[in-house]
Structure formats: C-alpha cells, structure tokens
CSV table of C-alpha atoms in Angstrom, one decimal:
chain,number,residue,atom,x,y,z
N,1084,MET,CA,-40.5,220.7,0.4
N,1085,ILE,CA,-42.0,220.8,-3.1
N,1086,ILE,CA,-41.2,217.4,-4.7
N,1087,ASN,CA,-39.3,217.9,-8.7
N,1088,ASN,CA,-41.5,215.9,-10.7
N,1089,THR,CA,-38.5,215.4,-13.0
N,1090,ARG,CA,-36.6,213.8,-10.0
N,1091,GLU,CA,-39.8,211.3,-9.7
N,1092,ASN,CA,-39.5,210.5,-13.2
N,1093,ALA,CA,-35.6,209.7,-13.3
N,1094,ILE,CA,-36.0,207.5,-10.1
N,1095,VAL,CA,-38.4,205.6,-11.9
N,1096,ASP,CA,-36.1,205.4,-15.2
N,1097,ALA,CA,-33.2,204.5,-13.2
N,1098,ILE,CA,-34.8,201.9,-11.3
N,1099,CYS,CA,-36.6,200.2,-14.5
N,1100,LEU,CA,-33.1,200.2,-16.1
N,1101,TRP,CA,-31.0,198.9,-13.1
N,1102,MET,CA,-33.8,196.1,-13.1
N,1103,GLY,CA,-33.2,195.7,-16.9
N,1104,TYR,CA,-29.6,195.3,-16.6
N,1105,GLN,CA,-30.3,192.5,-14.0
N,1106,LEU,CA,-32.5,190.7,-15.9
N,1107,ARG,CA,-29.9,190.5,-19.4
N,1108,ILE,CA,-27.0,189.6,-17.0
N,1109,GLY,CA,-28.5,186.8,-15.5
N,1110,ARG,CA,-28.6,188.5,-11.5
N,1111,GLU,CA,-32.4,189.1,-11.8
N,1112,GLN,CA,-32.7,186.6,-9.0
N,1113,LEU,CA,-30.4,188.9,-6.6
N,1114,ILE,CA,-33.3,191.3,-6.6
N,1115,HIS,CA,-35.1,192.1,-4.0
N,1116,GLU,CA,-36.7,194.7,-1.8
N,1117,ALA,CA,-33.9,196.2,0.1
N,1118,SER,CA,-31.7,195.9,-3.2
N,1119,LEU,CA,-33.6,199.2,-4.4
N,1120,ARG,CA,-32.2,201.3,-2.4
N,1121,TYR,CA,-29.3,201.9,-4.6
N,1122,PRO,CA,-30.2,202.8,-7.8
N,1123,ILE,CA,-32.6,204.8,-5.8
N,1124,ALA,CA,-30.3,206.5,-3.8
N,1125,ASP,CA,-27.9,207.3,-6.5
N,1126,THR,CA,-30.8,208.8,-8.7
N,1127,ILE,CA,-31.9,211.4,-5.6
N,1128,THR,CA,-27.9,212.2,-4.9
N,1129,ALA,CA,-27.6,213.0,-8.6
N,1130,PHE,CA,-30.5,215.8,-8.5
N,1131,GLY,CA,-28.5,217.9,-5.9
N,1132,THR,CA,-29.2,216.2,-2.6
N,1133,HIS,CA,-25.8,215.5,-0.7
N,1134,ILE,CA,-24.7,211.9,0.1
N,1135,GLU,CA,-24.5,212.7,3.5
N,1136,ARG,CA,-28.1,213.5,4.0
N,1137,VAL,CA,-29.2,209.9,2.7
N,1138,ALA,CA,-29.7,206.9,5.2
N,1139,LEU,CA,-30.4,203.6,4.0
N,1140,GLU,CA,-32.7,201.4,5.8
N,1141,LYS,CA,-32.8,203.5,9.4
N,1142,LEU,CA,-34.9,202.3,12.4
N,1143,HIS,CA,-38.5,203.8,12.3
N,1144,PRO,CA,-38.4,206.6,14.9
N,1145,LEU,CA,-42.4,206.3,15.4
N,1146,PHE,CA,-42.9,202.4,15.4
N,1147,LYS,CA,-41.2,199.7,17.5
N,1148,SER,CA,-38.8,197.3,15.6
N,1149,ARG,CA,-39.9,198.7,12.4
N,1150,LYS,CA,-37.5,200.4,9.9
N,1151,ILE,CA,-37.5,203.0,6.9
N,1152,ASP,CA,-36.1,201.7,3.3
N,1153,LEU,CA,-34.4,205.4,2.9
N,1154,VAL,CA,-34.7,208.4,4.7
N,1155,ILE,CA,-33.6,211.7,3.4
N,1156,TYR,CA,-32.4,214.3,6.6
N,1157,GLU,CA,-32.4,218.4,6.3
N,1158,LYS,CA,-28.8,218.2,6.5
N,1159,ASP,CA,-25.6,216.6,6.4
N,1160,LEU,CA,-26.2,213.7,9.3
N,1161,HIS,CA,-22.7,214.8,11.4
N,1162,GLU,CA,-24.5,218.2,11.3
N,1163,ILE,CA,-27.4,217.6,13.2
N,1164,ASP,CA,-28.7,214.4,15.9
N,1165,ALA,CA,-31.1,212.7,13.1
N,1166,GLY,CA,-33.8,212.9,15.4
N,1167,LEU,CA,-37.5,212.9,14.8
N,1168,SER,CA,-37.6,216.6,13.8
N,1169,ASP,CA,-34.7,216.7,11.4
N,1170,ILE,CA,-36.1,214.5,8.9
N,1171,GLU,CA,-37.6,215.7,5.2
N,1172,GLU,CA,-38.7,212.9,3.7
N,1173,VAL,CA,-39.0,209.4,3.9
N,1174,PHE,CA,-39.7,206.4,0.9
N,1175,GLU,CA,-40.7,202.7,1.8
N,1176,PHE,CA,-40.1,200.4,-1.8
N,1177,LYS,CA,-42.4,197.3,-2.8
N,1178,LEU,CA,-41.4,194.9,-5.9
N,1179,ALA,CA,-44.6,194.1,-7.7
N,1180,LYS,CA,-44.9,190.0,-8.2
N,1181,LYS,CA,-47.5,187.5,-8.3
N,1182,ASP,CA,-48.6,187.3,-4.2
N,1183,THR,CA,-49.0,191.5,-4.8
N,1184,SER,CA,-52.7,190.8,-5.9
N,1185,ASN,CA,-52.8,187.1,-3.8
N,1186,ILE,CA,-55.0,187.8,-0.6
N,1187,ASN,CA,-54.3,184.4,0.7
N,1188,THR,CA,-50.9,185.4,1.6
N,1189,GLU,CA,-49.4,188.4,3.4
N,1190,GLU,CA,-48.2,190.4,0.5
N,1191,PRO,CA,-51.1,193.0,0.2
N,1192,GLN,CA,-51.0,193.3,3.7
N,1193,ARG,CA,-47.4,194.1,3.9
N,1194,LEU,CA,-48.0,196.9,1.0
N,1195,PHE,CA,-50.9,198.2,2.8
N,1196,ASP,CA,-49.4,198.1,6.0
N,1197,ASP,CA,-46.3,200.9,4.4
N,1198,ILE,CA,-49.0,202.8,2.8
N,1199,ILE,CA,-51.1,203.1,6.2
N,1200,ARG,CA,-47.4,203.2,8.3
N,1201,LEU,CA,-46.5,206.4,5.2
N,1202,ALA,CA,-50.2,208.2,5.8
N,1203,TYR,CA,-49.5,207.7,9.9
N,1204,TYR,CA,-46.0,209.4,9.4
N,1205,ASN,CA,-47.4,212.3,7.2
N,1206,LEU,CA,-50.4,212.9,9.8
N,1207,TRP,CA,-48.3,213.1,12.9
N,1208,THR,CA,-45.5,214.8,11.8
N,1209,GLY,CA,-46.6,216.6,8.8
N,1210,LYS,CA,-43.0,214.9,6.8
N,1211,ASN,CA,-43.1,214.0,3.2
N,1212,THR,CA,-43.6,210.3,2.4
N,1213,TYR,CA,-43.6,208.6,-0.9
N,1214,PHE,CA,-44.2,204.8,-2.1
N,1215,LEU,CA,-42.3,203.1,-4.7
N,1216,ILE,CA,-43.5,199.7,-6.9
N,1217,CYS,CA,-41.2,198.2,-9.4
N,1218,GLY,CA,-41.1,194.8,-10.9
N,1219,LYS,CA,-41.2,193.3,-14.5
N,1220,TYR,CA,-43.5,195.2,-17.0
N,1221,ASP,CA,-46.3,192.0,-17.2
N,1222,GLU,CA,-46.2,191.9,-13.6
N,1223,PHE,CA,-46.4,195.4,-12.7
N,1224,LYS,CA,-49.7,195.4,-15.2
N,1225,THR,CA,-51.2,192.2,-14.1
N,1226,TYR,CA,-50.9,191.8,-10.3
N,1227,PHE,CA,-50.1,195.8,-9.5
N,1228,VAL,CA,-52.1,197.6,-11.8
N,1229,GLY,CA,-54.5,194.6,-12.1
N,1230,GLN,CA,-54.6,194.2,-15.8
N,1231,SER,CA,-55.4,190.8,-18.0
N,1232,ASN,CA,-52.4,189.4,-19.2
N,1233,ASN,CA,-51.1,186.1,-20.9
N,1234,VAL,CA,-50.1,183.9,-17.8
N,1235,ILE,CA,-49.0,180.4,-18.6
N,1236,SER,CA,-48.4,177.2,-17.0
N,1237,TYR,CA,-45.4,175.7,-16.3
N,1238,GLN,CA,-44.2,172.7,-14.1
N,1239,SER,CA,-47.7,173.0,-12.3
N,1240,LYS,CA,-46.8,177.0,-11.6
N,1241,PHE,CA,-48.7,180.1,-12.9
N,1242,LEU,CA,-46.1,182.3,-14.7
N,1243,ILE,CA,-45.9,185.5,-17.1
N,1244,PRO,CA,-43.3,184.8,-20.1
N,1245,PRO,CA,-40.4,187.9,-19.1
N,1246,ARG,CA,-40.7,191.1,-21.7
N,1247,TYR,CA,-37.5,191.2,-23.6
N,1248,ALA,CA,-36.1,194.8,-25.1
N,1249,ALA,CA,-35.7,193.8,-28.7
N,1250,ALA,CA,-33.5,196.1,-31.2
N,1251,ASN,CA,-35.2,198.1,-33.9
N,1252,SER,CA,-38.6,197.0,-32.8
N,1253,THR,CA,-41.2,199.9,-33.4
N,1254,ASP,CA,-43.9,197.9,-32.9
N,1255,ILE,CA,-44.2,194.7,-30.2
N,1256,TYR,CA,-45.4,197.1,-27.6
N,1257,PRO,CA,-48.0,199.4,-28.7
N,1258,GLN,CA,-48.1,202.6,-27.2
N,1259,THR,CA,-51.7,203.0,-25.1
N,1260,ASP,CA,-53.2,205.9,-23.4
N,1261,LYS,CA,-53.1,204.6,-20.1
N,1262,TRP,CA,-53.1,201.7,-17.3
N,1263,GLU,CA,-56.4,200.2,-17.1
N,1264,GLU,CA,-56.8,200.0,-13.4
N,1265,ALA,CA,-58.8,196.7,-12.3
N,1266,GLY,CA,-57.2,194.9,-9.8
N,1267,LEU,CA,-56.9,195.0,-5.6
N,1268,TYR,CA,-55.5,198.1,-5.5
N,1269,LYS,CA,-57.8,200.4,-7.8
N,1270,ASP,CA,-59.7,202.2,-5.3
N,1271,LEU,CA,-56.0,203.0,-3.8
N,1272,PHE,CA,-54.0,204.1,-6.3
N,1273,SER,CA,-54.2,206.5,-9.6
N,1274,PHE,CA,-52.3,205.3,-12.5
N,1275,SER,CA,-52.4,208.6,-14.0
N,1276,VAL,CA,-49.5,211.1,-13.1
N,1277,GLU,CA,-50.7,213.9,-11.0
N,1278,GLU,CA,-54.3,212.6,-10.1
N,1279,SER,CA,-54.8,211.6,-6.6
N,1280,LYS,CA,-57.0,208.7,-4.7
N,1281,ILE,CA,-58.8,209.2,-1.4
N,1282,LYS,CA,-59.7,206.5,0.8
N,1283,GLN,CA,-60.6,205.6,4.4
N,1284,PHE,CA,-60.0,202.8,6.2
N,1285,THR,CA,-61.3,201.7,9.8
N,1286,ILE,CA,-60.4,199.2,12.2
N,1287,GLN,CA,-63.8,197.7,11.1
N,1288,ASP,CA,-62.2,196.4,7.8
N,1289,ASP,CA,-61.6,193.0,7.7
N,1290,TRP,CA,-58.1,193.4,7.3
N,1291,SER,CA,-55.6,196.9,6.3
N,1292,LEU,CA,-56.0,199.2,9.3
N,1293,ASP,CA,-57.1,196.8,12.2
N,1294,SER,CA,-54.1,194.4,10.9
N,1295,PHE,CA,-51.7,197.5,11.3
N,1296,GLN,CA,-52.5,198.4,14.3
N,1297,LYS,CA,-52.1,195.0,16.2
N,1298,SER,CA,-48.8,194.6,14.3
N,1299,TYR,CA,-47.3,197.3,15.0
N,1300,LEU,CA,-46.1,199.7,18.2
N,1301,ILE,CA,-45.6,203.3,19.0
N,1302,ARG,CA,-42.2,203.5,20.7
N,1303,GLU,CA,-42.5,204.3,24.3
N,1304,GLY,CA,-40.8,207.7,24.1
N,1305,VAL,CA,-43.5,208.7,21.7
N,1306,ALA,CA,-46.7,207.1,22.9
N,1307,ASN,CA,-47.8,210.0,24.4
N,1308,THR,CA,-47.7,212.4,21.4
N,1309,PHE,CA,-49.3,209.6,18.9
N,1310,GLN,CA,-51.5,207.8,19.3
N,1311,PHE,CA,-53.6,205.6,16.6
N,1312,THR,CA,-57.0,206.3,15.3
N,1313,GLU,CA,-60.0,204.5,14.7
N,1314,SER,CA,-59.8,205.6,11.2
N,1315,LEU,CA,-57.5,206.9,8.9
N,1316,THR,CA,-58.0,208.6,5.4
N,1317,ILE,CA,-55.4,207.9,2.6
N,1318,LYS,CA,-54.8,210.5,0.1
N,1319,THR,CA,-52.0,209.3,-2.7
N,1320,THR,CA,-51.1,211.0,-5.5
N,1321,CYS,CA,-49.2,209.5,-8.7
N,1322,LEU,CA,-46.1,211.4,-9.0
N,1323,ALA,CA,-44.5,209.5,-12.0
N,1324,ILE,CA,-45.2,206.1,-13.6
N,1325,THR,CA,-43.6,204.1,-16.7
N,1326,PRO,CA,-46.4,204.6,-19.6
N,1327,ALA,CA,-48.5,201.9,-20.1
N,1328,GLY,CA,-47.7,200.0,-22.9
N,1329,GLU,CA,-44.5,201.6,-23.4
N,1330,LYS,CA,-42.2,199.8,-26.2
N,1331,ASN,CA,-39.2,198.1,-25.6
N,1332,LYS,CA,-39.7,198.6,-21.6
N,1333,THR,CA,-38.6,195.1,-20.0
N,1334,HIS,CA,-39.7,196.8,-16.5
N,1335,ALA,CA,-42.3,199.3,-15.1
N,1336,ALA,CA,-42.6,201.6,-11.4
N,1337,GLY,CA,-44.2,204.4,-10.0
N,1338,ILE,CA,-44.0,206.7,-7.2
N,1339,TRP,CA,-47.1,208.5,-5.3
N,1340,ARG,CA,-47.2,211.1,-2.3
N,1341,ILE,CA,-48.9,209.4,0.4
N,1342,GLU,CA,-50.9,211.9,2.9
N,1343,GLY,CA,-52.6,210.8,5.5
N,1344,PHE,CA,-56.3,213.3,7.8
C-alpha cells in the first residue's frame, strides 16, 4: 500500500491539536505514549480505514513479550485470522522529552529499539512500518531534532518553558526554512518531507543493535524463519512533520517510514 501523505499530514496536525488541547485544559500530566493511539486511530479511520481493521496495542507477532502500538489489518478482524500475513501496516509512537536526548538514561535506547524493531519487521515480512514522535514544540526541537533552545533552572531542575498560542499574533514564532538537525538522532532521521536517511548498525556498536538483540527474543513459532543479523541497514523517510518555527504551534510531531535491509 502506498501511503497518502495527506493522511500523514492529518495525523501530525491531529496529534498536535489534541496535545495542545490537553495542555490548555490542565490535563497535560495525563499524556503518555499509550494515550497517543486514540487521536491517531481516529484520524486514520477518518481517512477511510474501517475501524474494524484497526487494533490498538497488539502482542508482537515476532518478538516475545512485546507489543505493537497500532496495527492496521488488510480486512476487518472478524474476516481474518489476525495472523502475520493479515497485517498491512504497523505504527510505533514516542513522546519527545528531556530524556530523549540523555544517553545516561534508557530513553534513547528505547527509541532506537522501536526503530530497529520496525526495520526488522519490514525486512522479514515486507510490511509497511511507521514511526511517529511528538511532544511540546520546544522539547521536540531541543531533545529530538537537537537544536539549541533556552533552558531555565527551577528548583534544581532544568526546564524548557511551555509554549502557548497567542491570540492575534503574527510574529511570535517566526517561520524558518527548515529544522536544523544537530542532535543525537541527526544521522538517523531527516527533518525534511520526502527526504531519507540510511544508516547501518552492527552488533559491534556500543549500543543500539547489540543491546536490542540481547533484550529481544524471537517467538519460538517463527524462530526458524526469522533470525537476527550481525548488521542491519535502516532507511527512514520523512513523510510528514510540523514545519519549523510555525507560528503559534504549542506542539510538534513527525512521521517516518522505516525500512530494513
């Protein structure tokens, strides 16, 4: 299936508007990765995918004791066995936050695990796999894209002030040409629509692929068919992303297609 980028743009806009609404009504603390599925699933169904084809948080068909954030099946669930061959697309979601760029925490490895898991899934099955990450605009900018930003100290914590939309504003957040990739993920993700990045990982790396293979187990029923490789080349293609510097945006998001070779 060829992805319609209009759908991807709608997902990016919808998740940013939903998170902005949660911020304004004081429910920001209730936002977590699992909650992202609902506005995203709603948007996917609005673009013509029948609700009975969409499954939220399914057990992973290849990796033991793991789950997929969102699965789209080829037909309605009551019409198929919901097996490996019945899956059309899979999505994984992440929130951009302070630990996203902190290599002294588990968060960067968790993000890479998502990408590697999607790349292996695509390599082994040929299915369409997608990664979405979203968050407060300036946290997305600072901790994921890697651009510098103003960080304040408050009660021994380093914080980025929240960004609120201002009524009738035309120049608070000036438009810029593009995201300036400079952080931990600059070699893995492009931040321009339709651009791709290709990167090879090996088990000799200090983290990423080696850590992934030590943490993940292939299910017994498919272990004879799917085997880990000593290297994995990953291609990520940006399908949609919040424009850099867009006026009055409280949040930002991006979607990438993930391929493994």
